[in-house]
Coordinates of C-alpha atoms in Angstrom, one line a residue:
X265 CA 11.8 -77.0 23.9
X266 CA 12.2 -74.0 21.8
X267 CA 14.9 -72.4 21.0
X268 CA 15.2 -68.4 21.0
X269 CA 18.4 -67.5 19.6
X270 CA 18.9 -63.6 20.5
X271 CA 21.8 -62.6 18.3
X272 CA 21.4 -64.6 15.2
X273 CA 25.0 -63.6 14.1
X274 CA 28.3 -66.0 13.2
X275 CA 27.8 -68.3 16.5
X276 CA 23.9 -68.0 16.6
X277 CA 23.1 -68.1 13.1
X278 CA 25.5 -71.4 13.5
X279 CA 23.3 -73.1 16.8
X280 CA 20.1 -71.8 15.4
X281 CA 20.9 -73.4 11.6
X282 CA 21.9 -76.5 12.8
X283 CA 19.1 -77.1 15.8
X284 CA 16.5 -76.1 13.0
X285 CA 18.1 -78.4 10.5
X286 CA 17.7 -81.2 13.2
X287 CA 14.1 -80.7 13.3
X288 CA 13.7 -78.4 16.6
X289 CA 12.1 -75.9 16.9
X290 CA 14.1 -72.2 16.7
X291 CA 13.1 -68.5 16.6
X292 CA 15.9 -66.2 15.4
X293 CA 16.5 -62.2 16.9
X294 CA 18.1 -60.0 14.9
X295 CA 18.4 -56.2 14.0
X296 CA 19.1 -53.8 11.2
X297 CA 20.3 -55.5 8.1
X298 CA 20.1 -59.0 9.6
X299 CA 16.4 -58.9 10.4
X300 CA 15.5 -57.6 7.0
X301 CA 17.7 -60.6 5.5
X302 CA 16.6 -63.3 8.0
X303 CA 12.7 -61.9 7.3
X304 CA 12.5 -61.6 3.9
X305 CA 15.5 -64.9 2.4
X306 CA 15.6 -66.9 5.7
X307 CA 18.8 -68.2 7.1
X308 CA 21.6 -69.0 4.5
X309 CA 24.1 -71.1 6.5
X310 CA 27.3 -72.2 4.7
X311 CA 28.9 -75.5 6.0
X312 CA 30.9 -78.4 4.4
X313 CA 29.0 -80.3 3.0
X314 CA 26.6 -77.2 0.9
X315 CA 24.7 -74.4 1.8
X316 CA 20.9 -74.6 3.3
X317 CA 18.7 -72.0 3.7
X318 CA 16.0 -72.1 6.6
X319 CA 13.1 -70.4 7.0
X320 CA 12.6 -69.6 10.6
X321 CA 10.2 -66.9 12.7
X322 CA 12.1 -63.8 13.2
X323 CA 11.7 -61.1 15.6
X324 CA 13.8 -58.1 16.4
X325 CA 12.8 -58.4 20.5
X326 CA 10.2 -60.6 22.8
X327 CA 7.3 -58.1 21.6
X328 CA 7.7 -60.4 18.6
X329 CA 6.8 -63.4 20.3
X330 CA 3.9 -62.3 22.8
X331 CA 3.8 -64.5 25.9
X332 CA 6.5 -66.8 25.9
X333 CA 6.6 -70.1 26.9
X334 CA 7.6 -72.4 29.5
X335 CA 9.6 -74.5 27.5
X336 CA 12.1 -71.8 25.7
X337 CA 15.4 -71.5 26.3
X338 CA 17.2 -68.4 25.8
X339 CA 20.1 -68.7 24.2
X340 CA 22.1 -65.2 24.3
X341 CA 24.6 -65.5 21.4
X342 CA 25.3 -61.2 21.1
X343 CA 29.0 -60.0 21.7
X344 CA 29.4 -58.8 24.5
X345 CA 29.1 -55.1 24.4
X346 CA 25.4 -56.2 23.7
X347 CA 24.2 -57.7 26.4
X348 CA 23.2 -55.1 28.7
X349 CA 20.3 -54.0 25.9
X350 CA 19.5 -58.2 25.4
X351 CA 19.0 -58.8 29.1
X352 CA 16.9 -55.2 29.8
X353 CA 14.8 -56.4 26.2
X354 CA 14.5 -60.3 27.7
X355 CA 14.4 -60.4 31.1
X356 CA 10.8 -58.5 31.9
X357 CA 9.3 -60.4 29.0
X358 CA 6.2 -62.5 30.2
X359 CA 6.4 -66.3 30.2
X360 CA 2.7 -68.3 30.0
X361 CA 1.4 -69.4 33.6
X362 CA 2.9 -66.2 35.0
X363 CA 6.1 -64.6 35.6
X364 CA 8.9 -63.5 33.6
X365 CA 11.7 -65.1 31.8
X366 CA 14.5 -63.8 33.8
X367 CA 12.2 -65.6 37.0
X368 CA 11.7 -68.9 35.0
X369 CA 13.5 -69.2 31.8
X370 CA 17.2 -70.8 31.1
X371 CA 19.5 -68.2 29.4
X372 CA 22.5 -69.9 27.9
X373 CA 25.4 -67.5 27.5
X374 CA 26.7 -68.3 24.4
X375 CA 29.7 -65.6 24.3
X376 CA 33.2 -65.0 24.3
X377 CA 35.2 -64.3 27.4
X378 CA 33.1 -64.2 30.6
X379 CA 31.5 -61.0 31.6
X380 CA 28.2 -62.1 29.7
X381 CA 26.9 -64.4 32.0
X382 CA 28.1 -62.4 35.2
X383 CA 25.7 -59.5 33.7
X384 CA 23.7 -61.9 33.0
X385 CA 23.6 -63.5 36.6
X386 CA 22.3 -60.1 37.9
X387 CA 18.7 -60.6 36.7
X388 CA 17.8 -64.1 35.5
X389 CA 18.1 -66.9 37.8
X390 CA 19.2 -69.7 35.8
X391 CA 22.0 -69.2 34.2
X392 CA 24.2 -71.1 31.8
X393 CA 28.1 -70.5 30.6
X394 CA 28.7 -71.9 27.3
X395 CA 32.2 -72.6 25.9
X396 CA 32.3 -72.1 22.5
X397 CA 34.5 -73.6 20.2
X398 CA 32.7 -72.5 17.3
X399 CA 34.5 -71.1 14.1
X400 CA 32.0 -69.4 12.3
X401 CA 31.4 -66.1 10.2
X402 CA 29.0 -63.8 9.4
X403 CA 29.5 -60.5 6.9
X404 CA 27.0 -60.3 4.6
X405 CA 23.1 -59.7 6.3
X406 CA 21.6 -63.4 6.2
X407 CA 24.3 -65.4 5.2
X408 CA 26.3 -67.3 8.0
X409 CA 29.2 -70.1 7.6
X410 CA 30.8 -72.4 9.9
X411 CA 33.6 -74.4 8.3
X412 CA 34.2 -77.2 10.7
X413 CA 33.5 -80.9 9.9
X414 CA 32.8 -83.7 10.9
X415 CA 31.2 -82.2 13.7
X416 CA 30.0 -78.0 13.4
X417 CA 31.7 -77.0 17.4
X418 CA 32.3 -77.9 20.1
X419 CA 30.2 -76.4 23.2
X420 CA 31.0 -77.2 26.7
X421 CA 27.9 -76.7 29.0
X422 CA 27.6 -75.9 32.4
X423 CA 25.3 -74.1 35.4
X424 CA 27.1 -70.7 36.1
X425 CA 29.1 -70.1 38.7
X426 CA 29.0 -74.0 38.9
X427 CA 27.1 -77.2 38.6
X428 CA 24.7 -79.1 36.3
X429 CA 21.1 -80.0 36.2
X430 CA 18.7 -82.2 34.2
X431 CA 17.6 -79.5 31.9
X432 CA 21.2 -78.9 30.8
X433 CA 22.0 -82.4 29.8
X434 CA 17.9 -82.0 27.8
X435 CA 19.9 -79.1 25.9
X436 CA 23.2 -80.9 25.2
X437 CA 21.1 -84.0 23.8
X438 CA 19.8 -81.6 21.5
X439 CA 22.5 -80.2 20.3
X440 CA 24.4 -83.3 19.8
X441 CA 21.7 -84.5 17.2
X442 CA 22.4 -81.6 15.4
X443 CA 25.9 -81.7 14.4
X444 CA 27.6 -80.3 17.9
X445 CA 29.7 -81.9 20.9
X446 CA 28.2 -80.8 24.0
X447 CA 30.0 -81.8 27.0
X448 CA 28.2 -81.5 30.1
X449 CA 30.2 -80.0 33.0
X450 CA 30.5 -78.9 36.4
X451 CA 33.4 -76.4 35.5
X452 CA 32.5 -74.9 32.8
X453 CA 34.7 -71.6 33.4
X454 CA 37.7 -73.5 33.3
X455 CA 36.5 -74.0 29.9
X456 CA 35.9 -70.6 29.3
X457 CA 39.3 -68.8 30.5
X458 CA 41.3 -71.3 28.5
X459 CA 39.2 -70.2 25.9
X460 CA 39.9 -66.4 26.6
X461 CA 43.4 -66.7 26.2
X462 CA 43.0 -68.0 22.5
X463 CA 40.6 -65.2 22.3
X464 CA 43.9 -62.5 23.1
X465 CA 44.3 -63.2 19.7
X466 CA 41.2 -62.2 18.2
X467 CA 42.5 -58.1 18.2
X468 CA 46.0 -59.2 16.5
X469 CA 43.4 -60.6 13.4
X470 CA 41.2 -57.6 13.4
X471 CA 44.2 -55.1 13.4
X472 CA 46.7 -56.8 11.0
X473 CA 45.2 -59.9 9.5
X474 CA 45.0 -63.4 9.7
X475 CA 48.6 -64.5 11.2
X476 CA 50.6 -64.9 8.2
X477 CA 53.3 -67.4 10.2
X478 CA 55.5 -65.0 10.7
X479 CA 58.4 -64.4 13.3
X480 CA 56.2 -60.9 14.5
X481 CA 53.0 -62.9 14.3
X482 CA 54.5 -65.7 16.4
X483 CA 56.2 -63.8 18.7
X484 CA 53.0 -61.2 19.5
X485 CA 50.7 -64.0 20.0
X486 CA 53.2 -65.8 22.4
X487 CA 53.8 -62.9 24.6
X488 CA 50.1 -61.6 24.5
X489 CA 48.9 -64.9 25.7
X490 CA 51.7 -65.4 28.5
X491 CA 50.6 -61.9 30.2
X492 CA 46.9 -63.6 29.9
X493 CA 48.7 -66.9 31.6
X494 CA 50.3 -65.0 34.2
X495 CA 47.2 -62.7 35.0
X496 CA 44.9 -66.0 35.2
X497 CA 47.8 -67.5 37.5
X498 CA 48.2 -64.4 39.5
X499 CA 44.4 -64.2 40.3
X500 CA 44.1 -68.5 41.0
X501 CA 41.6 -68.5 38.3
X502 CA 42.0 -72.2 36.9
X503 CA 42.1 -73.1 33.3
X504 CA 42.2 -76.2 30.8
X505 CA 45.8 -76.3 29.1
X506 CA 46.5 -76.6 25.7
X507 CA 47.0 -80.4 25.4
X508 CA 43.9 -81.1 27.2
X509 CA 41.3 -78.6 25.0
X510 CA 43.3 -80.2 21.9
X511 CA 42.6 -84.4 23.2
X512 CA 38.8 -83.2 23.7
X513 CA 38.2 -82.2 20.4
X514 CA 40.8 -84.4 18.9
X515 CA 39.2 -84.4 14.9
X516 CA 35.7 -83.8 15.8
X517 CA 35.9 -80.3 15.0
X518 CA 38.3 -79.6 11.8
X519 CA 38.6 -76.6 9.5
X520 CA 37.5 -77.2 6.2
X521 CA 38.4 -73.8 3.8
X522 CA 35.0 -72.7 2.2
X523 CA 35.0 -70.9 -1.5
X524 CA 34.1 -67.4 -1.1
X525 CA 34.1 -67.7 2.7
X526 CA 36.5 -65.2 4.2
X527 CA 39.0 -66.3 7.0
X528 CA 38.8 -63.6 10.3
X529 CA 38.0 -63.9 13.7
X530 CA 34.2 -62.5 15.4
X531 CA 36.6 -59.3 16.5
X532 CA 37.7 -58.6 12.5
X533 CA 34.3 -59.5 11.3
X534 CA 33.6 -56.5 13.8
X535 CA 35.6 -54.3 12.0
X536 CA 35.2 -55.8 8.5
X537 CA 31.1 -55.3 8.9
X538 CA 32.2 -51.5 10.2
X539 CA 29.9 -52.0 13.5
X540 CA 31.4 -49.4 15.1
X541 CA 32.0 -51.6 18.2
X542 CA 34.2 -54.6 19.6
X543 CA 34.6 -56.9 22.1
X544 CA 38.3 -56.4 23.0
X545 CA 36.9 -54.7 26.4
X546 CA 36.1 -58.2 27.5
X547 CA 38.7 -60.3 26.2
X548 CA 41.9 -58.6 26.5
X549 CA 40.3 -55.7 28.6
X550 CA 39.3 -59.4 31.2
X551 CA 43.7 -59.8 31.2
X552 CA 44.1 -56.0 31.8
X553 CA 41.5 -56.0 34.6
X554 CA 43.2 -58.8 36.5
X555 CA 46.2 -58.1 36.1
X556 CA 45.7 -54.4 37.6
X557 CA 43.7 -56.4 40.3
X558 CA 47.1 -58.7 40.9
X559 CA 49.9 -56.8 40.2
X560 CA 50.9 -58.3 37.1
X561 CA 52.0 -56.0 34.1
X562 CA 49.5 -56.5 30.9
X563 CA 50.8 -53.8 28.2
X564 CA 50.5 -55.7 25.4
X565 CA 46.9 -56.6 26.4
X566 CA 46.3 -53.4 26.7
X567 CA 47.8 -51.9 24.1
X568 CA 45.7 -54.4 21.6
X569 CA 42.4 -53.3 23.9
X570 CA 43.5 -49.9 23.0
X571 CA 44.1 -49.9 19.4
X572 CA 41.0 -52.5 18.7
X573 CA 38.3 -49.8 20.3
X574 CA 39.6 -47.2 18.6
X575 CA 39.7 -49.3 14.9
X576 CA 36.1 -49.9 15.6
X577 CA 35.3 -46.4 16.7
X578 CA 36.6 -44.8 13.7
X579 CA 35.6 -47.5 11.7
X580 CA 39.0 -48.4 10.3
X581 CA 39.2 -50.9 8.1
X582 CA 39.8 -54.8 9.5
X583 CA 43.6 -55.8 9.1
X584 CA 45.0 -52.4 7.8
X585 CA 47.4 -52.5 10.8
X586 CA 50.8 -53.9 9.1
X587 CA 51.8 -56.4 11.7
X588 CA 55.6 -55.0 12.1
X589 CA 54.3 -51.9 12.7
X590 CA 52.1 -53.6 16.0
X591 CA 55.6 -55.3 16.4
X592 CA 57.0 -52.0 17.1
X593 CA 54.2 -50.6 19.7
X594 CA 53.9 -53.5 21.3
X595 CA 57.7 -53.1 22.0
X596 CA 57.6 -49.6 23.1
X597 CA 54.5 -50.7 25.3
X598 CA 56.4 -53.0 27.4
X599 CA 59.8 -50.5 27.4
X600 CA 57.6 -47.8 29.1
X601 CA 55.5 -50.5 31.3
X602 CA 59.4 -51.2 32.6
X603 CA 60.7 -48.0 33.1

């Protein structure tokens, strides 16, 4: 099979470096900066034990490619904001022997939170949801590091809505020869939401930092993810706990810090690459959504939806927020949502 990673970014630059770097065959999509990088240097991917460059075919869309073939698989690694323009670009692109790839292709959603592969859902027929567990970063155009050993992340797999099939466990083989867990499930959005309520967190990064382990930093992350407990609860969506996402991985997937290689979530690397966009809409904005739908109160979630957007909007600079100052709004956010 070949591999067609659209968005070669943190997570994709991650997948495609390390599939390439087990010998399979990978095409990277990029745009802007990143395509020019990726064209003219190749990948430079960052990991524990050195740095490898690989020289891979890069195209900025399926025009790129010509006819595609039966055997890709798509694997849609963009933030979510993006994905309308991936699938619109994808999906009508001709596949050899007739049709299209949104007829006859596999498209992996390989995003946070879980609108992606809803959207996604809408036009191509088989569809994948991919948990990923993933640390990686990408600021500088061509240069991508992912600072977990032994193993690079951690992907759970699984048909979406539900199920599995043969040519899922093909795709897990592969990427467990290339330095990745990938559990094959039936569930795989119980994965996901217990991924989305570490994900609350990603806006408290992008707008004050990496948590400094203080009693605001603590206390902020503990009430932010309770609304997204009670919201998930509220709606009967189910979810894997803590305990059991932290036996899965058990040491497989460990930080190792990385010289030179800053520490911030894919939401501050957002704000820190001044894109202009973020994915709060589909992380916190997924709490605020259900809990309007359910009747529970989210004001904290929205209040970091809120101030994230307009960060990236007016391309303020990634953790310029002090974090007592968030302290404080997030305070007078839940006074007012009580009153």
């Amino acid at each position: 099979m070949r591999y067609i990673i659209i968005g070669a970014g943190a997570v994709g630059g991650a997948v495609g470096g390390r599939l390439a770097g087990a010998g399979h065959e990978v095409v990277l999509v990029a745009r802007g900066k990143q395509y020019a990088a990726l064209r003219d240097s190749g990948l430079r991917l960052r990991v524990p034990e050195g740095e490898f460059t690989y020289r891979l075919p890069v195209v900025e869309g399926p025009a790129g490619l010509g006819v595609l073939r039966a055997d890709d698989v798509l694997v849609l690694a963009v933030k979510t904001q993006d994905t309308e323009g991936a699938l619109n670009a994808w999906g009508p692109a001709p596949v050899e022997g007739g049709g299209t790839a949104a007829e006859r292709l596999p498209l992996l959603c390989a995003q946070n939170g879980v609108e992606g592969q809803r959207v996604a859902l809408r036009r191509f027929r088989q569809v994948y949801g991919v948990c990923v567990w993933l640390p990686a970063s990408f600021v500088e155009p061509g240069v991508v590091s992912a600072a977990c050993a032994p193993l690079t992340g951690m992907l759970h797999l699984g048909r979406y809505p539900h199920g599995t099939d043969e040519i899922l466990h093909r795709i897990a083989a592969d990427l467990e020869k290339s330095r990745f867990e990938a559990p094959v499930v039936a569930d795989v959005t119980r994965w996901q939401y217990a991924k989305l309520l570490t994900n609350l967190g990603n806006a408290l990064m992008a707008l004050s930092g990496p948590d400094d382990g203080g009693a605001d930093s603590r206390s902020l992350r503990r009430r932010v993810r309770a609304e997204g407990e009670a919201a998930l609860d509220a709606a009967g969506i189910p979810y894997a706990s803590v305990e059991e996402q932290r036996t899965t991985r058990g040491d497989k997937v460990t930080a190792v810090p990385l010289d030179g290689v800053p520490v911030g979530g894919s939401s501050w690397q957002s704000l820190a690459r001044a894109t202009g966009t973020i994915e709060a809409d589909y992380l916190n904005g997924e709490i605020v959504l259900l809990g309007r739908r359910h009747g529970v109160p989210t004001p904290l979630n929205e209040l970091l939806q809120g101030l994230a957007n307009t960060f990236a909007r007016e391309r303020r600079a990634a953790g310029s927020l002090p974090v007592g100052e968030l302290a404080r709004l997030a305070d007078e956010a839940v006074a007012a949502a009580e009153e």
